[in-house]
Short mmCIF file of C-alpha atoms in Angstrom, two decimals:
data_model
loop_
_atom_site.label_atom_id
_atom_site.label_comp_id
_atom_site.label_asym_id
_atom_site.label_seq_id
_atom_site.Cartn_x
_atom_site.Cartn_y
_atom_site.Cartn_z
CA UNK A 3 53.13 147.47 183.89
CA UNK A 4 52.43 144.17 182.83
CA UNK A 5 53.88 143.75 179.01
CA UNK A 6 50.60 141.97 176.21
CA UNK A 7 53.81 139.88 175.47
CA UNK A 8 54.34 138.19 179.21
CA UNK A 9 53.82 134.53 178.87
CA UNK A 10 54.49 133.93 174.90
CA UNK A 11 56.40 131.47 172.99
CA UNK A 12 58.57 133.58 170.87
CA UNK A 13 60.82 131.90 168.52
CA UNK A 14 63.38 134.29 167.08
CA UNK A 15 65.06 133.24 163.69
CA UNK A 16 69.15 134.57 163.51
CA UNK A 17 68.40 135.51 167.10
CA UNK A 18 72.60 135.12 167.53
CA UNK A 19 72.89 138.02 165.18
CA UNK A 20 73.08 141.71 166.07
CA UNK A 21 69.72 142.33 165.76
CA UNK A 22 68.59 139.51 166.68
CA UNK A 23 69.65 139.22 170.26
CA UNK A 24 68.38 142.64 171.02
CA UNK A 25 64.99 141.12 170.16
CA UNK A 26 65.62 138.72 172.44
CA UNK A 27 66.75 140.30 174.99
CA UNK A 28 63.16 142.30 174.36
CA UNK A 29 60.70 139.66 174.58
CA UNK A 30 62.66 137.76 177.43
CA UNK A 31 62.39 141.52 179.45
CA UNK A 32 58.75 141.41 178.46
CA UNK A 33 58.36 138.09 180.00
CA UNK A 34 58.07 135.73 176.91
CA UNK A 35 59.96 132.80 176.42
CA UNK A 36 62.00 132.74 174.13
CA UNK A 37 63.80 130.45 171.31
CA UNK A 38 66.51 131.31 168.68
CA UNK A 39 67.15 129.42 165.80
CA UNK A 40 70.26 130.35 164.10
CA UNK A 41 72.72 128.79 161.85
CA UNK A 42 75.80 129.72 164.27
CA UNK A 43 76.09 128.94 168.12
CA UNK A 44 74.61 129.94 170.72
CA UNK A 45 75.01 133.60 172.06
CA UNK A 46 78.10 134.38 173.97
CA UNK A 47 78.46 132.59 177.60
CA UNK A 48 79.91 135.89 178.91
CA UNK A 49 76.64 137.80 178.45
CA UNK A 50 75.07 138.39 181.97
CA UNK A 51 71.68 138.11 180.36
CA UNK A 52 70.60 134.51 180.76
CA UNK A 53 70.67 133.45 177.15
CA UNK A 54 67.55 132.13 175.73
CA UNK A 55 67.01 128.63 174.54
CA UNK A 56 68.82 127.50 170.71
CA UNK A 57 68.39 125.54 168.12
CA UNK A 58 71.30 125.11 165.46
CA UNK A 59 69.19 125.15 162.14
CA UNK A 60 70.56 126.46 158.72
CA UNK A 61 67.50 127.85 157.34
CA UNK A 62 68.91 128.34 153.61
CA UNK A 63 69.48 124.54 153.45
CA UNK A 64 66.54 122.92 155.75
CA UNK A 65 63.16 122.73 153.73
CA UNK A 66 60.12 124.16 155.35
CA UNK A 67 58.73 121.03 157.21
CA UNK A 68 61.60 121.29 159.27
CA UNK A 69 61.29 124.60 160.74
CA UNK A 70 57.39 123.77 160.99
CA UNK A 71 58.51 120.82 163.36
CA UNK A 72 60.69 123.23 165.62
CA UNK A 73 57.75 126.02 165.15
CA UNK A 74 55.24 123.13 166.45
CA UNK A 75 57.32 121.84 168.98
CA UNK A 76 57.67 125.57 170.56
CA UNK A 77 54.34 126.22 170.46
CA UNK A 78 55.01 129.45 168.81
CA UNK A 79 52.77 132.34 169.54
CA UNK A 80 55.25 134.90 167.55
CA UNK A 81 58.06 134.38 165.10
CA UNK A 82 60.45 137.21 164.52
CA UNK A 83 62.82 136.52 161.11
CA UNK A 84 65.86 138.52 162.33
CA UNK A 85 67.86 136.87 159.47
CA UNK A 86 69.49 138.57 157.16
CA UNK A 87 72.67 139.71 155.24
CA UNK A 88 74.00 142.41 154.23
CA UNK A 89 77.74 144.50 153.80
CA UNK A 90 79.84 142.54 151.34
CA UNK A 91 77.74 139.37 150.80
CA UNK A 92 77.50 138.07 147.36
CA UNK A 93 74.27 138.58 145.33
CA UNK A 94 73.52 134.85 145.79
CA UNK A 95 74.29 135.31 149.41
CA UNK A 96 71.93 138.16 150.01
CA UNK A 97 68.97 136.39 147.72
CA UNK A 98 69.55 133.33 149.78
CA UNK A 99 68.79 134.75 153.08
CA UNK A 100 66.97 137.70 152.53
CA UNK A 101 64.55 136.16 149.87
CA UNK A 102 64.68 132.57 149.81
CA UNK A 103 64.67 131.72 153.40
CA UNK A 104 61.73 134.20 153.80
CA UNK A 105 59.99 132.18 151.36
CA UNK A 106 60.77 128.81 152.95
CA UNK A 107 59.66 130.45 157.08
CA UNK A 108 56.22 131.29 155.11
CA UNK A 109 55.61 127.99 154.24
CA UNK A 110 56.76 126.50 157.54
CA UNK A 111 54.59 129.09 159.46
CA UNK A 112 51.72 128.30 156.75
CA UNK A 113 51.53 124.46 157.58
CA UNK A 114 51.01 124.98 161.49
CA UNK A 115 47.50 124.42 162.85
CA UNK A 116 48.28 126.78 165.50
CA UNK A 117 48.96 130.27 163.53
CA UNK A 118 51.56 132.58 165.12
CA UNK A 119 52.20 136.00 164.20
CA UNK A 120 54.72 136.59 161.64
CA UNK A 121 57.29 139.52 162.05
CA UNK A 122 59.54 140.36 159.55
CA UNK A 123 62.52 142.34 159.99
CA UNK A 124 62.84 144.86 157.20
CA UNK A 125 64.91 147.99 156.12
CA UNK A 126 64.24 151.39 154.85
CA UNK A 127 66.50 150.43 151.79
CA UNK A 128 63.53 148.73 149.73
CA UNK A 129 62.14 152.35 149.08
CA UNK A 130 65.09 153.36 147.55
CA UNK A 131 65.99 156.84 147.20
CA UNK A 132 63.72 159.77 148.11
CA UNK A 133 63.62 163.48 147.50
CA UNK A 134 65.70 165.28 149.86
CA UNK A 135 63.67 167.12 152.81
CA UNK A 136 60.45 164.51 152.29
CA UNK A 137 60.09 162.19 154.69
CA UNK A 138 59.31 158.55 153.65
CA UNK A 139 55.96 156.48 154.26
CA UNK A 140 54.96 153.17 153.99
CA UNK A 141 53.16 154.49 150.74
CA UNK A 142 55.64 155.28 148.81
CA UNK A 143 56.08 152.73 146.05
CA UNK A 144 59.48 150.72 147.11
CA UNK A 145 62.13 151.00 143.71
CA UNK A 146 65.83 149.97 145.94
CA UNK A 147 68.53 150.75 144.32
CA UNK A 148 70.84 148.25 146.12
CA UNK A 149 70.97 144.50 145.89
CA UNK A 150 70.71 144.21 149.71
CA UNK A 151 67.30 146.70 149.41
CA UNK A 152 65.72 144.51 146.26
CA UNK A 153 66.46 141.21 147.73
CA UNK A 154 64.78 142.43 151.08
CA UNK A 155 62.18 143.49 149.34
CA UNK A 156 61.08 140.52 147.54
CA UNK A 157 61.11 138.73 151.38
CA UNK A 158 58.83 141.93 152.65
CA UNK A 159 56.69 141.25 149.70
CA UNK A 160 56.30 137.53 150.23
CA UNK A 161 55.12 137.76 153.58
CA UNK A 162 52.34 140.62 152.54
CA UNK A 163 51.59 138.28 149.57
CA UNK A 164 50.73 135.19 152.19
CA UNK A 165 48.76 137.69 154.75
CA UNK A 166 46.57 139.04 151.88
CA UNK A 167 46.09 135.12 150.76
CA UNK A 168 45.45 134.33 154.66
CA UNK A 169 48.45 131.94 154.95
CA UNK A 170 49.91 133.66 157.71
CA UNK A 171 49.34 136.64 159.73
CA UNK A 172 52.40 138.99 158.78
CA UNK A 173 53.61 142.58 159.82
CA UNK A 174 57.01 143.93 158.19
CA UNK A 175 58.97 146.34 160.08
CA UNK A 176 61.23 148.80 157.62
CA UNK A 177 63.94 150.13 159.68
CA UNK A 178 66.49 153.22 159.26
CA UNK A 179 70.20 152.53 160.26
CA UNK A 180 70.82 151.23 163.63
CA UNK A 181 73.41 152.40 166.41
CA UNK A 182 73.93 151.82 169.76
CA UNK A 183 75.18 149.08 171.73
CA UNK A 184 75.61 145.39 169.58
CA UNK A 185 74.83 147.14 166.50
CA UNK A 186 76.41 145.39 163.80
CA UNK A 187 80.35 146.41 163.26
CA UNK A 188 80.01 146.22 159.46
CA UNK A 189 78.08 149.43 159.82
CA UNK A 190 78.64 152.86 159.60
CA UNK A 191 79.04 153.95 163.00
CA UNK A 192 80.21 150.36 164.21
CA UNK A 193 83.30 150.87 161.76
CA UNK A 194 83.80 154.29 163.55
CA UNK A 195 83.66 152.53 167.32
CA UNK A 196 85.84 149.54 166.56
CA UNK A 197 88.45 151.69 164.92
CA UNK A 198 88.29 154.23 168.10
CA UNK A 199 88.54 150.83 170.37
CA UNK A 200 91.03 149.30 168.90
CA UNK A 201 93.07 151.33 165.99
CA UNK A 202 93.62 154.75 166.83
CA UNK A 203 95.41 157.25 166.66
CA UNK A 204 95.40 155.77 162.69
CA UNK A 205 93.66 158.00 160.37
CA UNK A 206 90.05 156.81 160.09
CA UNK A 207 89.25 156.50 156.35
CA UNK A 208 85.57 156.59 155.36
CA UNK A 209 83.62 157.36 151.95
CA UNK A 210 82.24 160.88 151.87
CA UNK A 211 79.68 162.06 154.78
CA UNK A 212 77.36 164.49 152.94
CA UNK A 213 74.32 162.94 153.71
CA UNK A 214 71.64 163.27 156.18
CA UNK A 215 70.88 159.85 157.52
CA UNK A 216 67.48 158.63 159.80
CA UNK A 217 69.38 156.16 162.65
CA UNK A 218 66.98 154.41 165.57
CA UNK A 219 68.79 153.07 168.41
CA UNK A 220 68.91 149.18 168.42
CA UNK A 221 67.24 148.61 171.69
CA UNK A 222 64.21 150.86 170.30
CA UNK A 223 64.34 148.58 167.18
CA UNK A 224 63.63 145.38 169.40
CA UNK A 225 60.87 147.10 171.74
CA UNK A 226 59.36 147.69 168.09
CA UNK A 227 59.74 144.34 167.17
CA UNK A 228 57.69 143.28 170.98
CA UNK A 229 55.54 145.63 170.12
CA UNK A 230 54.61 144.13 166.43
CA UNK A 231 54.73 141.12 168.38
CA UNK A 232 50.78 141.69 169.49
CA UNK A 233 49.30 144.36 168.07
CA UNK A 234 46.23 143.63 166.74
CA UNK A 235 45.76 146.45 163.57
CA UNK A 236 49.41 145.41 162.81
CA UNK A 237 48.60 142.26 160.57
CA UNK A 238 49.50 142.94 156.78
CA UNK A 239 50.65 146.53 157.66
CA UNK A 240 54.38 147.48 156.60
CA UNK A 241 55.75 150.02 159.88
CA UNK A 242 58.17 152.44 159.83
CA UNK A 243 60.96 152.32 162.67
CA UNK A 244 63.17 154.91 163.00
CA UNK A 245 64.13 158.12 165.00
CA UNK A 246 62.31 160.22 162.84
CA UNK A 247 64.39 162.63 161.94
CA UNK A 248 67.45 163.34 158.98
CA UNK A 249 70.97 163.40 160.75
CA UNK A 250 74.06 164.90 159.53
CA UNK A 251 76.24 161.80 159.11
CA UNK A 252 79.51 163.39 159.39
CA UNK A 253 78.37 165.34 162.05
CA UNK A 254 77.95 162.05 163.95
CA UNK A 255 81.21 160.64 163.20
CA UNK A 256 83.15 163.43 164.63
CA UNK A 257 80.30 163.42 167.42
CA UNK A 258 81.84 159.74 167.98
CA UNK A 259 85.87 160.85 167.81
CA UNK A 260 84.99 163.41 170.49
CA UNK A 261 83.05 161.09 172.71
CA UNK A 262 86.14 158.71 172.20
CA UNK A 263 88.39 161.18 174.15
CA UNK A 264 91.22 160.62 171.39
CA UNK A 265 92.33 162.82 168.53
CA UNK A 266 91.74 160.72 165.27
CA UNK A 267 92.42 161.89 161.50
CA UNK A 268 88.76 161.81 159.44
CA UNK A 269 89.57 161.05 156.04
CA UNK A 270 87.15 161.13 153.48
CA UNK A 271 88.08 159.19 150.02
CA UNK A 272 85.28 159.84 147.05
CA UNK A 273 87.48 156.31 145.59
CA UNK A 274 87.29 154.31 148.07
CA UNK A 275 85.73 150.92 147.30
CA UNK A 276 83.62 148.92 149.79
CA UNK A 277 83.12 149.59 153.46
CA UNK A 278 80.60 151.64 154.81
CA UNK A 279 79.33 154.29 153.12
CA UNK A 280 78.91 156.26 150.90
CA UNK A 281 75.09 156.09 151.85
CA UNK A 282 71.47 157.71 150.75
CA UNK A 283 71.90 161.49 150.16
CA UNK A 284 68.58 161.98 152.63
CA UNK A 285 66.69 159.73 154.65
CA UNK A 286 64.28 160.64 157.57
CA UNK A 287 60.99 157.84 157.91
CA UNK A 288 58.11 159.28 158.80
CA UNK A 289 57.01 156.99 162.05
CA UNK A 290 53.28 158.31 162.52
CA UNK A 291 52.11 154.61 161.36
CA UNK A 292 54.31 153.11 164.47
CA UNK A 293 52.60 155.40 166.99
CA UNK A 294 48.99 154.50 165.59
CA UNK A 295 49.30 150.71 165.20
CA UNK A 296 51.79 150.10 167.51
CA UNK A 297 51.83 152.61 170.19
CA UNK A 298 55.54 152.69 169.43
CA UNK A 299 57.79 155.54 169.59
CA UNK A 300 61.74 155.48 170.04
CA UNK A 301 63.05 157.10 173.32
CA UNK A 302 66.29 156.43 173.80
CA UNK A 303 68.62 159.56 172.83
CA UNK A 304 71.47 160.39 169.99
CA UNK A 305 74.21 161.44 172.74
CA UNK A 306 73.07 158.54 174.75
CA UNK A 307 73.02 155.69 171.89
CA UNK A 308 76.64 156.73 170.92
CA UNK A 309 78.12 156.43 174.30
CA UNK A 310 76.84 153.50 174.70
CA UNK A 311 77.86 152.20 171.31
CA UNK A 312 81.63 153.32 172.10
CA UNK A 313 81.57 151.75 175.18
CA UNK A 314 80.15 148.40 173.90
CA UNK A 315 82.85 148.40 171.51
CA UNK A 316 85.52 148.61 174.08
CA UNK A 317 86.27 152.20 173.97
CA UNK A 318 86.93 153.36 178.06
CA UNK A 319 84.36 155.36 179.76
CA UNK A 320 86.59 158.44 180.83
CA UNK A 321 86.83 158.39 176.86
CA UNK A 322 84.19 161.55 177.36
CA UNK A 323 85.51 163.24 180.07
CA UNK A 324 89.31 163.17 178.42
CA UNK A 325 88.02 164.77 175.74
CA UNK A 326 86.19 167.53 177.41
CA UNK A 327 88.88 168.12 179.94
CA UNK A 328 92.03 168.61 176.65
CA UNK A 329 89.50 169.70 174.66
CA UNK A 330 91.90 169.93 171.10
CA UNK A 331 91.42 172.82 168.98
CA UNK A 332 88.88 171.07 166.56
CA UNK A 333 86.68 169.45 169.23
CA UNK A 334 86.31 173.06 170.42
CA UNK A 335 85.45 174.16 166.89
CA UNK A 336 83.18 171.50 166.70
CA UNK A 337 81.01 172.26 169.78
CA UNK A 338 80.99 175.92 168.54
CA UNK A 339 79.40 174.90 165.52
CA UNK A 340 76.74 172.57 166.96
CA UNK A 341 75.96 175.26 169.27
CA UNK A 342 76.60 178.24 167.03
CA UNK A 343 72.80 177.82 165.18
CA UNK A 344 71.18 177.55 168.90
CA UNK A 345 72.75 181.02 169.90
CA UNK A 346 72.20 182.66 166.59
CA UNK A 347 68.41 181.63 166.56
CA UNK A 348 68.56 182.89 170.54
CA UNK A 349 69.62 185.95 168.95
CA UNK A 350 67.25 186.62 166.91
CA UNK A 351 64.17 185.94 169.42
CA UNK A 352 66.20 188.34 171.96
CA UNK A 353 66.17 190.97 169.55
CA UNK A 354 62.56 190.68 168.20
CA UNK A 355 61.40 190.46 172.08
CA UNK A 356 63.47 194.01 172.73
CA UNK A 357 61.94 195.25 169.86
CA UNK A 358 58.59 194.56 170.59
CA UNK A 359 59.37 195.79 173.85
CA UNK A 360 60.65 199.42 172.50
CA UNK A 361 57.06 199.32 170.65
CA UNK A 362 55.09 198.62 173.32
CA UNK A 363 56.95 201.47 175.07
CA UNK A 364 56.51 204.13 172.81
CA UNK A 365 52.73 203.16 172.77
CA UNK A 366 52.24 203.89 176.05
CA UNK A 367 54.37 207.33 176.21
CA UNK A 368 52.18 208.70 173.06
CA UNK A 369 48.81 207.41 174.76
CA UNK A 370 49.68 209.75 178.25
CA UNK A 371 51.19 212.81 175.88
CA UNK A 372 48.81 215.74 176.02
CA UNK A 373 45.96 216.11 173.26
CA UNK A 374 46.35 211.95 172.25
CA UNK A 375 43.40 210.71 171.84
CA UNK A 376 41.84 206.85 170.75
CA UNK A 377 40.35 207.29 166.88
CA UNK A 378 38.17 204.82 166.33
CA UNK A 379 37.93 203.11 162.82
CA UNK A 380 35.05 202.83 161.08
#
């Protein structure tokens, strides 16, 4: 199938992030040609994707009519703003990219005669928190808690601000937490595989892992992102990306020390400072917007996203078949628990079914006994 996006001039701002050279990698799969502009280098030589073209910009320094020249000189059709920070960036870090620099790529895209459309990479952070067990829409008045969620906010808000004014045609894209392969180390689960690639059998030491988290898989993120890219109900919508569904964070982590074939200590300190985590007590998006505007859904699979993840990080691929084959004591407790809720809800349905069964039975032996008879009810 031929992809709406074959053909276009996509220019991809931090495209030599994490994020960013997923959506690359997208839109050149799609067919588009594609430009990063990036502060750093250019992606890494090793890659056996053909990297795309770059420019070496800083976009928290250059004014606006710079960009527009680079913008013009593309021809853009689409700009993606993959920049961003986040982790332990300074609040004057995290307003500079994730506010600031939105504010100078609206002007840029504002002064071009030929108007491309404007996606802006987002996160489910500028809600805020939620009410456990509700799942979030792009309704919900944003109130973030975090300086990363407020500063992304105010660059979400800028670009609906210039698509209401007609400056620019804008979507924003609020995504959950990302896994999979190139997902950005700093995170959760990227802590988890680089200390399973590189520092075990140390103790892995995390903040607690109560909640329920929503994660999308990268690669789903950046088909989203293509996807944005040209539909046409998408312009000054805010979407929803994310799997959809609340998953038990710790639960995922020891999902990821299994996978990694290696016994590792799980720590949990409530005191320590920094790092990943703790996160949101509950978080599941609800992704019905994505389906209707963009005809976007994610399909790549938990089990699936974590191998890969481990594996991108450097952790060997017999990593999952040394762990079944030993099989320690608490990886077999673990697989009894995920399954234990599966069998007991098995159980149940087998016993209602031979109940029914004993019913239906007894029905038919008192319908053939002598003197039964049918009495009809008025």
């Amino acid at each position: 199938m031929v992809s709406h996006a074959a053909g276009l001039s996509v220019v991809v701002l931090g495209g030599t992030g994490a994020l960013g050279r997923q959506v690359c990698r997208a839109f050149q799969d799609a067919g588009a040609r594609v430009l990063v502009v990036s502060r750093g280098g250019p992606a890494d030589p090793a890659d056996p994707v053909e990297p795309p073209d770059h420019i070496r910009l800083d976009l928290t320094r250059a004014p606006a009519e710079a960009l527009a020249a680079v913008l013009a000189g593309a021809a853009a059709d689409v700009v993606v703003n993959a920049a961003g920070r986040a982790g332990d960036a300074t609040g004057e870090q995290l307003a500079a990219v994730n506010s600031r620099l939105v504010d100078t790529v609206v002007e840029a895209v504002a002064q071009l005669e030929r108007r491309p459309r404007l996606v802006q990479l987002g996160t489910v952070e500028e809600y805020g928190p939620v009410c456990r067990g509700v799942g979030t829409t792009e309704d919900l008045p944003p109130l973030p808690a975090s300086p990363y969620g407020r500063t992304k906010l105010l660059g979400a808000q800028t670009v609906l601000r210039a698509t209401r004014a007609g400056a620019v045609d804008g979507t924003v894209l609020r995504i959950a937490q990302v896994f999979g392969p190139g997902a950005p180390r700093g995170s959760l689960l990227g802590t988890v595989a680089h200390h399973l690639a590189v520092r075990r059998p140390a103790a892995l030491r995390l903040g607690p892992l109560d909640g329920r988290w929503d994660f999308v898989d990268i690669r789903d993120v950046a088909t989203a992102a293509v996807a944005a890219a040209t539909a046409p109900r998408a312009v000054g919508q805010v979407v929803n990306i994310g799997g959809g569904q609340a998953l038990g964070v710790r639960r995922l982590v020891e999902r990821m020390i299994v996978l990694g074939g290696y016994w590792v200590p799980l720590v949990e300190d409530p005191g320590l400072g920094g790092g990943p985590g703790p996160g949101p007590d509950w978080q599941r998006v609800d992704i019905s917007r994505a389906r209707l505007l963009l005809g976007w859904r994610p399909r790549l699979r938990t089990a699936r996203s974590l191998r890969d993840q481990l594996a991108a990080a450097g952790v060997p691929e017999w990593g999952g078949a040394f762990a079944r084959a030993v099989s320690p004591p608490w990886a077999a407790a673990l697989e009894r628990a995920a399954t234990r809720e599966h069998q007991t809800t098995r159980e149940h349905q087998t016993t209602r079914e031979h109940q029914t069964t004993r019913e239906r039975q007894a029905m038919r032996e008192r319908r053939g006994a002598p003197g039964w008879m049918a009495v009809e009810r008025p």
